[in-house]
Amino acid sequence: MRINGAESLSSSSKSEADDMIETENESLRERVCDLEKKVLEQGDEIVCLRSTLADVLRRLNQLEGSRTLSLNTSALKNGNTPRAGNHYGGNGHHLISPTLSQKEVTLRYRSANEHPASALRDPVRRVPSHNNSHSSLPQRRAVHYQSTGSLHSDSPSSSSVSPVPPASPSPSPTRPGTAQKPQRLSGTNLYNSKRWSSTGDFNQAQNFSVAPQPSTLASRLGTKSLLNLNLRSQPQQNHNHHYHQKHGTRDATYNEEEGSVRMFLRGRPINLYAPTAEIATYDITKVATAPSSKLKLDWVYGYRGKDCRSNLYLLPTGEMVYFVASVAVLYNVQEQSQRHYLGHTDDIKCLTIHPNKLLVATGQTAGHDNHEGKPHIRVWNSVSLATVVVLGLGEFERSISCLSFSKADGGSLLCAIDEGNDHNISVWDWQKNEKGHKITETKCSMDTVVAAEFHPLERNQIVTCGKGHISFWTLDAGGTLYKRNGIFETTRDRPKYVTCLAFTQNGDVLSGDSNGSVVIWGRGTNNILKVARNVHEGSVFSICVLKEGSIITGGGKDGKLIQFDTSMHPTGYEAQIAEHLGGIRTVSEGRGSQLLVGSTRNCILIGSLSMGFSPAVLGHTDELWALCPHPTLAQFLTAGFDRIVQLWDSLSRSVVWSKDIAEQAQSAAFSIDGRIIIVGCVSGKWIVMNSETREIYSTHIDGNEPIQVAKFSPDGQLLALGSRDNYIYIYQVSDGARNYTRLGRCTCWEDKRRRRCSTGAIIDKMSGHSSFITHLDWSKDNEHLRSNSGDYELLYWKVKVCRQVTHSTQLRDTVWASNSCVLTFSSIGIWPEGADGTDVNACERSNGSKLMATGDDFGKVKLYSYPVKQPKSLCHVYGGHSSHVTNVTFLHDDSRLISIGGKDTSVLQWEII
């Protein structure tokens, strides 16, 4: 009995001891969890304080810079030599590159010219991608990076609240003649449409020249020398025998007897007649200088949420950071100000924030530029907008779709996913040497990868997800990645897509999927702890874990935001955004209780579950073509293939109204008084709308091809419509531009008899356009039209009889109300030497007739002095768009220029300074 009792007592004591140990372990785990939470919170507070201090110093320095602005400007205007503190880059752009100190950023920067051998190797472009006329922080030892001005402008990025920079030397001359046909990247299928090498980077011309340098004399001359431009404009006769067709202005000639310039597009000769007063004095060899006026990016309209994820964050400075086209935008909603990072040359596809909340990493797709157009990653400072490091030039196959900084070790590593066929995952020690160091790279998945994140609490742990999978990766000490795939309970539960990732405060992984479910995966395992089914109708596109622990999920189809507690139990709070704004693409935490929401229709909303959401950013969602300025107000109208017409106000930088017209739009025009809008559609329809009430008065049809261009005559009594069916339709306007009566169709003569053309040659062809109409201009006397077509013709028309004026010399002295036609005597110089006819999509003369702007297929906006009558005309070149620039226009007072991108769906507003 005693023995049995002793055994029973011993067993009971052992059980109690085990319970005590388990309780103590549980208590210890809770305390460790609490400590981790406190450390994270304190880290966040330190980061906020440091960022706030940096922003305050930047603002103070702006104020100090504004006091010396007038002195510097007057010194430059008077021809005085700038102080030693001012540096100018190799391409003539003003460079002052103040950056954060080593202590503040905990990084080591190296000057681009620190090493004597740096000139011999391919440099990483560490650029100040911001207006350098004002410092962001007190300058101790300024580090000067190489400029990307040749890719963008003389101010590679801008801030709408910053003072205008001092006058700087004119940018280097643009020599488009060095542009070559597109080079396909090996092993890729990127170029489904035309992609040309950049024509804007004059300094890199020698890297892709079609012929060797003609002489040592020419090679010694600076690329900015006008003499050099003249020498190089004389073709290397011995090396150009392989050109089978004459292109652009390379072979342009001037006939003094006729007073005409002959240029070529795709081997087709085009004769352009000079005004009578200029025949005797015109010199085709003269080089026209760039204008004294320049452009500064003032505002960026739009956001890329249609096909990109996790690209909207709030910085400690109070700015939202997101991207559209090739611009990373920092937008302060309270102050209504924007700053822009312009280091990229093509579409930005992903964005991530460093744990210190100061640094940002962005990744781009393959682009136009030979060197920096390759897919790569840029790490840059969100306060100074200076580029810290460029990673992976030539290392990626297609584009970077996901980025994530490591968090448990303070952000020393960077993970990237390549959108190539194998969707490779790579890990970078981005601070090691000036180009970073790739630690490892391995195949991630055969299928699409949509998200990749470092674990916030586990060192060297990465989670990726995408089509049919979620994977848990471990990076060992030797730099090797090991993968474990997530184990779903049943085959039926395996979703078609795992669409998003997040982490709870205790380190568990949250994933949303295409079944509308949210799955919780245990920390450090690849097993499911819990599944919340049917959270949303359709896919769960975003999960956001708030600082206080609650979880917000966003539905991509139902447009709902639903709140859960830490155990994934609904709290009862939810909200739904308006249907026309799209579904939820991404959710992130804003100020206080606010949330930032990016939608699938390229909108950004700000609000809360209790108060609702209102749009802060609106944008288009499909290709843009239609653009027209209001004739008397600082407003402009855009429309595109998304069937949305939007009126914008350039002063308040907001949308006045939007309207769905249920038709894809191709062109637009305001009536002379601004009360009526004409919208030309892809179907051949054109719509008459009230510009204030948005009421549609009438709908007309001319053919079944797109209405490419619409323009009112200067007196407002006539309307010309250029169609893709090769015809120009003329309408009589009445009743305050509400009623339209067709007068005729500008077409060919019915007489097919043999006759002599203006040059005396006998021709048999019928007159009139043989290809689609691209551009139109009215004469100031309302009597004539001139038009360009898809086969590079310039034709003239007598409007009242809708007949062609076959003798072009008769209209050589005509004064034109606009200069939208890209093929005219006054726009010869906008064509690159090697142009093929489709490079320049649009041009526009300023209302004061002093400037001309163009948009081209390389994503560049160019600014010329008007008239651009010299084949060799220098210009200022600006980047920001990542697609072909489809249209440009000046506002009524010439204070701003508006440009629209095609497939990048962006609208950029430029200030003319």
PDB file of N, CA and C in Angstrom, residues 483-559:
ATOM      1  N   LYS A 483      13.838  25.689 -50.449  1.00  0.00           N
ATOM      2  CA  LYS A 483      12.408  25.968 -50.572  1.00  0.00           C
ATOM      3  C   LYS A 483      11.580  24.831 -49.991  1.00  0.00           C
ATOM      4  N   ARG A 484      10.507  25.230 -49.278  1.00  0.00           N
ATOM      5  CA  ARG A 484       9.468  24.296 -48.863  1.00  0.00           C
ATOM      6  C   ARG A 484       8.139  24.852 -49.352  1.00  0.00           C
ATOM      7  N   ASN A 485       7.396  24.055 -50.083  1.00  0.00           N
ATOM      8  CA  ASN A 485       6.094  24.492 -50.569  1.00  0.00           C
ATOM      9  C   ASN A 485       5.043  24.343 -49.491  1.00  0.00           C
ATOM     10  N   GLY A 486       4.106  25.270 -49.475  1.00  0.00           N
ATOM     11  CA  GLY A 486       3.020  25.189 -48.513  1.00  0.00           C
ATOM     12  C   GLY A 486       2.149  23.973 -48.777  1.00  0.00           C
ATOM     13  N   ILE A 487       1.738  23.290 -47.701  1.00  0.00           N
ATOM     14  CA  ILE A 487       0.937  22.057 -47.811  1.00  0.00           C
ATOM     15  C   ILE A 487      -0.526  22.404 -47.578  1.00  0.00           C
ATOM     16  N   PHE A 488      -1.325  22.248 -48.608  1.00  0.00           N
ATOM     17  CA  PHE A 488      -2.760  22.473 -48.471  1.00  0.00           C
ATOM     18  C   PHE A 488      -3.429  21.190 -47.986  1.00  0.00           C
ATOM     19  N   GLU A 489      -4.492  21.352 -47.206  1.00  0.00           N
ATOM     20  CA  GLU A 489      -5.126  20.194 -46.565  1.00  0.00           C
ATOM     21  C   GLU A 489      -5.693  19.226 -47.582  1.00  0.00           C
ATOM     22  N   THR A 490      -6.344  19.745 -48.584  1.00  0.00           N
ATOM     23  CA  THR A 490      -6.899  18.892 -49.639  1.00  0.00           C
ATOM     24  C   THR A 490      -6.639  19.534 -50.987  1.00  0.00           C
ATOM     25  N   THR A 491      -6.728  18.726 -52.024  1.00  0.00           N
ATOM     26  CA  THR A 491      -6.549  19.240 -53.378  1.00  0.00           C
ATOM     27  C   THR A 491      -7.618  20.264 -53.705  1.00  0.00           C
ATOM     28  N   ARG A 492      -8.814  20.064 -53.161  1.00  0.00           N
ATOM     29  CA  ARG A 492      -9.913  20.992 -53.418  1.00  0.00           C
ATOM     30  C   ARG A 492      -9.643  22.364 -52.831  1.00  0.00           C
ATOM     31  N   ASP A 493      -8.889  22.398 -51.740  1.00  0.00           N
ATOM     32  CA  ASP A 493      -8.600  23.677 -51.090  1.00  0.00           C
ATOM     33  C   ASP A 493      -7.478  24.446 -51.774  1.00  0.00           C
ATOM     34  N   ARG A 494      -6.727  23.769 -52.640  1.00  0.00           N
ATOM     35  CA  ARG A 494      -5.622  24.466 -53.312  1.00  0.00           C
ATOM     36  C   ARG A 494      -6.200  25.502 -54.277  1.00  0.00           C
ATOM     37  N   PRO A 495      -5.899  26.766 -54.078  1.00  0.00           N
ATOM     38  CA  PRO A 495      -6.474  27.800 -54.942  1.00  0.00           C
ATOM     39  C   PRO A 495      -5.736  27.889 -56.276  1.00  0.00           C
ATOM     40  N   LYS A 496      -6.390  28.494 -57.235  1.00  0.00           N
ATOM     41  CA  LYS A 496      -5.735  28.710 -58.526  1.00  0.00           C
ATOM     42  C   LYS A 496      -4.602  29.713 -58.370  1.00  0.00           C
ATOM     43  N   TYR A 497      -4.818  30.743 -57.555  1.00  0.00           N
ATOM     44  CA  TYR A 497      -3.779  31.741 -57.262  1.00  0.00           C
ATOM     45  C   TYR A 497      -3.750  32.023 -55.771  1.00  0.00           C
ATOM     46  N   VAL A 498      -2.549  32.106 -55.213  1.00  0.00           N
ATOM     47  CA  VAL A 498      -2.354  32.725 -53.903  1.00  0.00           C
ATOM     48  C   VAL A 498      -1.945  34.159 -54.213  1.00  0.00           C
ATOM     49  N   THR A 499      -2.772  35.116 -53.854  1.00  0.00           N
ATOM     50  CA  THR A 499      -2.692  36.460 -54.423  1.00  0.00           C
ATOM     51  C   THR A 499      -1.990  37.497 -53.560  1.00  0.00           C
ATOM     52  N   CYS A 500      -1.836  37.255 -52.265  1.00  0.00           N
ATOM     53  CA  CYS A 500      -1.208  38.287 -51.427  1.00  0.00           C
ATOM     54  C   CYS A 500      -0.670  37.669 -50.144  1.00  0.00           C
ATOM     55  N   LEU A 501       0.216  38.412 -49.484  1.00  0.00           N
ATOM     56  CA  LEU A 501       0.870  37.959 -48.254  1.00  0.00           C
ATOM     57  C   LEU A 501       0.836  39.048 -47.197  1.00  0.00           C
ATOM     58  N   ALA A 502       0.863  38.632 -45.939  1.00  0.00           N
ATOM     59  CA  ALA A 502       1.049  39.549 -44.810  1.00  0.00           C
ATOM     60  C   ALA A 502       1.516  38.717 -43.621  1.00  0.00           C
ATOM     61  N   PHE A 503       1.906  39.390 -42.536  1.00  0.00           N
ATOM     62  CA  PHE A 503       2.430  38.706 -41.346  1.00  0.00           C
ATOM     63  C   PHE A 503       1.726  39.261 -40.110  1.00  0.00           C
ATOM     64  N   THR A 504       1.308  38.357 -39.233  1.00  0.00           N
ATOM     65  CA  THR A 504       0.709  38.793 -37.981  1.00  0.00           C
ATOM     66  C   THR A 504       1.820  39.251 -37.040  1.00  0.00           C
ATOM     67  N   GLN A 505       1.429  39.842 -35.937  1.00  0.00           N
ATOM     68  CA  GLN A 505       2.429  40.363 -35.008  1.00  0.00           C
ATOM     69  C   GLN A 505       3.201  39.265 -34.290  1.00  0.00           C
ATOM     70  N   ASN A 506       2.655  38.058 -34.236  1.00  0.00           N
ATOM     71  CA  ASN A 506       3.399  36.964 -33.609  1.00  0.00           C
ATOM     72  C   ASN A 506       4.188  36.154 -34.631  1.00  0.00           C
ATOM     73  N   GLY A 507       4.202  36.577 -35.900  1.00  0.00           N
ATOM     74  CA  GLY A 507       5.049  35.944 -36.897  1.00  0.00           C
ATOM     75  C   GLY A 507       4.368  34.934 -37.783  1.00  0.00           C
ATOM     76  N   ASP A 508       3.071  34.679 -37.599  1.00  0.00           N
ATOM     77  CA  ASP A 508       2.366  33.790 -38.511  1.00  0.00           C
ATOM     78  C   ASP A 508       2.202  34.470 -39.870  1.00  0.00           C
ATOM     79  N   VAL A 509       2.082  33.636 -40.915  1.00  0.00           N
ATOM     80  CA  VAL A 509       1.946  34.150 -42.275  1.00  0.00           C
ATOM     81  C   VAL A 509       0.474  34.123 -42.677  1.00  0.00           C
ATOM     82  N   LEU A 510       0.009  35.221 -43.248  1.00  0.00           N
ATOM     83  CA  LEU A 510      -1.342  35.299 -43.782  1.00  0.00           C
ATOM     84  C   LEU A 510      -1.264  35.315 -45.305  1.00  0.00           C
ATOM     85  N   SER A 511      -2.121  34.538 -45.943  1.00  0.00           N
ATOM     86  CA  SER A 511      -2.184  34.559 -47.405  1.00  0.00           C
ATOM     87  C   SER A 511      -3.635  34.652 -47.858  1.00  0.00           C
ATOM     88  N   GLY A 512      -3.877  35.468 -48.862  1.00  0.00           N
ATOM     89  CA  GLY A 512      -5.192  35.552 -49.485  1.00  0.00           C
ATOM     90  C   GLY A 512      -5.140  34.853 -50.826  1.00  0.00           C
ATOM     91  N   ASP A 513      -6.264  34.317 -51.279  1.00  0.00           N
ATOM     92  CA  ASP A 513      -6.235  33.553 -52.519  1.00  0.00           C
ATOM     93  C   ASP A 513      -7.444  33.840 -53.394  1.00  0.00           C
ATOM     94  N   SER A 514      -7.449  33.196 -54.558  1.00  0.00           N
ATOM     95  CA  SER A 514      -8.503  33.426 -55.546  1.00  0.00           C
ATOM     96  C   SER A 514      -9.823  32.775 -55.153  1.00  0.00           C
ATOM     97  N   ASN A 515      -9.824  31.948 -54.112  1.00  0.00           N
ATOM     98  CA  ASN A 515     -11.080  31.369 -53.618  1.00  0.00           C
ATOM     99  C   ASN A 515     -11.818  32.310 -52.679  1.00  0.00           C
ATOM    100  N   GLY A 516     -11.218  33.453 -52.380  1.00  0.00           N
ATOM    101  CA  GLY A 516     -11.828  34.372 -51.429  1.00  0.00           C
ATOM    102  C   GLY A 516     -11.505  34.028 -49.995  1.00  0.00           C
ATOM    103  N   SER A 517     -10.533  33.148 -49.762  1.00  0.00           N
ATOM    104  CA  SER A 517     -10.189  32.695 -48.410  1.00  0.00           C
ATOM    105  C   SER A 517      -8.917  33.369 -47.916  1.00  0.00           C
ATOM    106  N   VAL A 518      -8.774  33.412 -46.581  1.00  0.00           N
ATOM    107  CA  VAL A 518      -7.549  33.857 -45.926  1.00  0.00           C
ATOM    108  C   VAL A 518      -7.018  32.694 -45.112  1.00  0.00           C
ATOM    109  N   VAL A 519      -5.748  32.315 -45.364  1.00  0.00           N
ATOM    110  CA  VAL A 519      -5.147  31.162 -44.702  1.00  0.00           C
ATOM    111  C   VAL A 519      -4.056  31.648 -43.754  1.00  0.00           C
ATOM    112  N   ILE A 520      -4.019  31.078 -42.555  1.00  0.00           N
ATOM    113  CA  ILE A 520      -2.966  31.379 -41.580  1.00  0.00           C
ATOM    114  C   ILE A 520      -1.989  30.208 -41.549  1.00  0.00           C
ATOM    115  N   TRP A 521      -0.713  30.496 -41.805  1.00  0.00           N
ATOM    116  CA  TRP A 521       0.348  29.484 -41.792  1.00  0.00           C
ATOM    117  C   TRP A 521       1.198  29.693 -40.537  1.00  0.00           C
ATOM    118  N   GLY A 522       1.516  28.604 -39.841  1.00  0.00           N
ATOM    119  CA  GLY A 522       2.266  28.693 -38.593  1.00  0.00           C
ATOM    120  C   GLY A 522       3.657  29.258 -38.798  1.00  0.00           C
ATOM    121  N   ARG A 523       4.100  30.025 -37.853  1.00  0.00           N
ATOM    122  CA  ARG A 523       5.435  30.634 -37.925  1.00  0.00           C
ATOM    123  C   ARG A 523       6.511  29.555 -38.006  1.00  0.00           C
ATOM    124  N   GLY A 524       7.360  29.656 -39.003  1.00  0.00           N
ATOM    125  CA  GLY A 524       8.461  28.716 -39.178  1.00  0.00           C
ATOM    126  C   GLY A 524       8.053  27.393 -39.783  1.00  0.00           C
ATOM    127  N   THR A 525       6.782  27.237 -40.180  1.00  0.00           N
ATOM    128  CA  THR A 525       6.328  25.973 -40.771  1.00  0.00           C
ATOM    129  C   THR A 525       5.719  26.246 -42.142  1.00  0.00           C
ATOM    130  N   ASN A 526       5.406  25.156 -42.839  1.00  0.00           N
ATOM    131  CA  ASN A 526       4.679  25.260 -44.110  1.00  0.00           C
ATOM    132  C   ASN A 526       3.315  24.591 -43.998  1.00  0.00           C
ATOM    133  N   ASN A 527       2.774  24.579 -42.765  1.00  0.00           N
ATOM    134  CA  ASN A 527       1.475  23.956 -42.503  1.00  0.00           C
ATOM    135  C   ASN A 527       0.428  25.003 -42.160  1.00  0.00           C
ATOM    136  N   ILE A 528      -0.813  24.671 -42.460  1.00  0.00           N
ATOM    137  CA  ILE A 528      -1.939  25.579 -42.223  1.00  0.00           C
ATOM    138  C   ILE A 528      -2.399  25.467 -40.769  1.00  0.00           C
ATOM    139  N   LEU A 529      -2.542  26.624 -40.121  1.00  0.00           N
ATOM    140  CA  LEU A 529      -3.109  26.662 -38.775  1.00  0.00           C
ATOM    141  C   LEU A 529      -4.617  26.872 -38.806  1.00  0.00           C
ATOM    142  N   LYS A 530      -5.049  27.751 -39.722  1.00  0.00           N
ATOM    143  CA  LYS A 530      -6.476  28.094 -39.750  1.00  0.00           C
ATOM    144  C   LYS A 530      -6.839  28.617 -41.131  1.00  0.00           C
ATOM    145  N   VAL A 531      -8.077  28.386 -41.536  1.00  0.00           N
ATOM    146  CA  VAL A 531      -8.572  28.884 -42.818  1.00  0.00           C
ATOM    147  C   VAL A 531      -9.877  29.637 -42.577  1.00  0.00           C
ATOM    148  N   ALA A 532      -9.928  30.885 -43.042  1.00  0.00           N
ATOM    149  CA  ALA A 532     -11.171  31.651 -43.020  1.00  0.00           C
ATOM    150  C   ALA A 532     -11.713  31.641 -44.454  1.00  0.00           C
ATOM    151  N   ARG A 533     -12.789  30.907 -44.688  1.00  0.00           N
ATOM    152  CA  ARG A 533     -13.286  30.702 -46.039  1.00  0.00           C
ATOM    153  C   ARG A 533     -14.302  31.769 -46.432  1.00  0.00           C
ATOM    154  N   ASN A 534     -14.371  32.003 -47.745  1.00  0.00           N
ATOM    155  CA  ASN A 534     -15.378  32.905 -48.328  1.00  0.00           C
ATOM    156  C   ASN A 534     -15.403  34.273 -47.660  1.00  0.00           C
ATOM    157  N   VAL A 535     -14.215  34.772 -47.384  1.00  0.00           N
ATOM    158  CA  VAL A 535     -14.113  36.110 -46.793  1.00  0.00           C
ATOM    159  C   VAL A 535     -14.611  37.154 -47.787  1.00  0.00           C
ATOM    160  N   HIS A 536     -14.269  36.961 -49.070  1.00  0.00           N
ATOM    161  CA  HIS A 536     -14.696  37.873 -50.123  1.00  0.00           C
ATOM    162  C   HIS A 536     -15.277  37.085 -51.285  1.00  0.00           C
ATOM    163  N   GLU A 537     -16.096  37.768 -52.037  1.00  0.00           N
ATOM    164  CA  GLU A 537     -16.571  37.197 -53.300  1.00  0.00           C
ATOM    165  C   GLU A 537     -15.490  37.466 -54.351  1.00  0.00           C
ATOM    166  N   GLY A 538     -14.879  36.427 -54.828  1.00  0.00           N
ATOM    167  CA  GLY A 538     -13.738  36.607 -55.716  1.00  0.00           C
ATOM    168  C   GLY A 538     -12.447  36.643 -54.929  1.00  0.00           C
ATOM    169  N   SER A 539     -11.387  37.077 -55.577  1.00  0.00           N
ATOM    170  CA  SER A 539     -10.048  37.012 -54.979  1.00  0.00           C
ATOM    171  C   SER A 539      -9.860  38.013 -53.845  1.00  0.00           C
ATOM    172  N   VAL A 540      -9.009  37.631 -52.899  1.00  0.00           N
ATOM    173  CA  VAL A 540      -8.516  38.551 -51.867  1.00  0.00           C
ATOM    174  C   VAL A 540      -7.216  39.136 -52.400  1.00  0.00           C
ATOM    175  N   PHE A 541      -7.227  40.404 -52.779  1.00  0.00           N
ATOM    176  CA  PHE A 541      -6.067  41.004 -53.431  1.00  0.00           C
ATOM    177  C   PHE A 541      -5.084  41.633 -52.457  1.00  0.00           C
ATOM    178  N   SER A 542      -5.529  41.915 -51.231  1.00  0.00           N
ATOM    179  CA  SER A 542      -4.623  42.590 -50.294  1.00  0.00           C
ATOM    180  C   SER A 542      -4.994  42.266 -48.853  1.00  0.00           C
ATOM    181  N   ILE A 543      -3.953  42.116 -48.023  1.00  0.00           N
ATOM    182  CA  ILE A 543      -4.130  41.950 -46.577  1.00  0.00           C
ATOM    183  C   ILE A 543      -3.206  42.955 -45.896  1.00  0.00           C
ATOM    184  N   CYS A 544      -3.753  43.705 -44.958  1.00  0.00           N
ATOM    185  CA  CYS A 544      -2.978  44.704 -44.224  1.00  0.00           C
ATOM    186  C   CYS A 544      -3.137  44.457 -42.728  1.00  0.00           C
ATOM    187  N   VAL A 545      -2.019  44.251 -42.022  1.00  0.00           N
ATOM    188  CA  VAL A 545      -2.034  44.071 -40.569  1.00  0.00           C
ATOM    189  C   VAL A 545      -1.699  45.418 -39.934  1.00  0.00           C
ATOM    190  N   LEU A 546      -2.627  45.968 -39.177  1.00  0.00           N
ATOM    191  CA  LEU A 546      -2.443  47.277 -38.563  1.00  0.00           C
ATOM    192  C   LEU A 546      -1.544  47.179 -37.338  1.00  0.00           C
ATOM    193  N   LYS A 547      -1.028  48.309 -36.890  1.00  0.00           N
ATOM    194  CA  LYS A 547      -0.107  48.330 -35.748  1.00  0.00           C
ATOM    195  C   LYS A 547      -0.758  47.804 -34.495  1.00  0.00           C
ATOM    196  N   GLU A 548      -2.059  48.032 -34.339  1.00  0.00           N
ATOM    197  CA  GLU A 548      -2.720  47.555 -33.133  1.00  0.00           C
ATOM    198  C   GLU A 548      -3.123  46.086 -33.228  1.00  0.00           C
ATOM    199  N   GLY A 549      -2.807  45.431 -34.364  1.00  0.00           N
ATOM    200  CA  GLY A 549      -2.978  43.988 -34.460  1.00  0.00           C
ATOM    201  C   GLY A 549      -4.130  43.522 -35.313  1.00  0.00           C
ATOM    202  N   SER A 550      -5.120  44.368 -35.555  1.00  0.00           N
ATOM    203  CA  SER A 550      -6.255  43.934 -36.371  1.00  0.00           C
ATOM    204  C   SER A 550      -5.848  43.782 -37.828  1.00  0.00           C
ATOM    205  N   ILE A 551      -6.669  43.052 -38.572  1.00  0.00           N
ATOM    206  CA  ILE A 551      -6.347  42.677 -39.945  1.00  0.00           C
ATOM    207  C   ILE A 551      -7.419  43.213 -40.882  1.00  0.00           C
ATOM    208  N   ILE A 552      -6.978  43.848 -41.972  1.00  0.00           N
ATOM    209  CA  ILE A 552      -7.892  44.363 -42.987  1.00  0.00           C
ATOM    210  C   ILE A 552      -7.672  43.580 -44.275  1.00  0.00           C
ATOM    211  N   THR A 553      -8.741  43.082 -44.874  1.00  0.00           N
ATOM    212  CA  THR A 553      -8.643  42.389 -46.158  1.00  0.00           C
ATOM    213  C   THR A 553      -9.399  43.172 -47.220  1.00  0.00           C
ATOM    214  N   GLY A 554      -8.900  43.114 -48.461  1.00  0.00           N
ATOM    215  CA  GLY A 554      -9.529  43.835 -49.565  1.00  0.00           C
ATOM    216  C   GLY A 554      -9.894  42.887 -50.691  1.00  0.00           C
ATOM    217  N   GLY A 555     -11.117  43.006 -51.187  1.00  0.00           N
ATOM    218  CA  GLY A 555     -11.610  42.143 -52.250  1.00  0.00           C
ATOM    219  C   GLY A 555     -11.417  42.761 -53.622  1.00  0.00           C
ATOM    220  N   GLY A 556     -10.858  41.987 -54.556  1.00  0.00           N
ATOM    221  CA  GLY A 556     -10.621  42.509 -55.889  1.00  0.00           C
ATOM    222  C   GLY A 556     -11.864  42.563 -56.745  1.00  0.00           C
ATOM    223  N   LYS A 557     -12.868  41.756 -56.417  1.00  0.00           N
ATOM    224  CA  LYS A 557     -14.093  41.736 -57.220  1.00  0.00           C
ATOM    225  C   LYS A 557     -15.235  42.471 -56.538  1.00  0.00           C
ATOM    226  N   ASP A 558     -15.416  42.218 -55.251  1.00  0.00           N
ATOM    227  CA  ASP A 558     -16.549  42.834 -54.560  1.00  0.00           C
ATOM    228  C   ASP A 558     -16.255  44.248 -54.070  1.00  0.00           C
ATOM    229  N   GLY A 559     -14.977  44.677 -54.083  1.00  0.00           N
ATOM    230  CA  GLY A 559     -14.635  46.037 -53.676  1.00  0.00           C
ATOM    231  C   GLY A 559     -14.840  46.301 -52.198  1.00  0.00           C
TER     232      GLY A 559
END
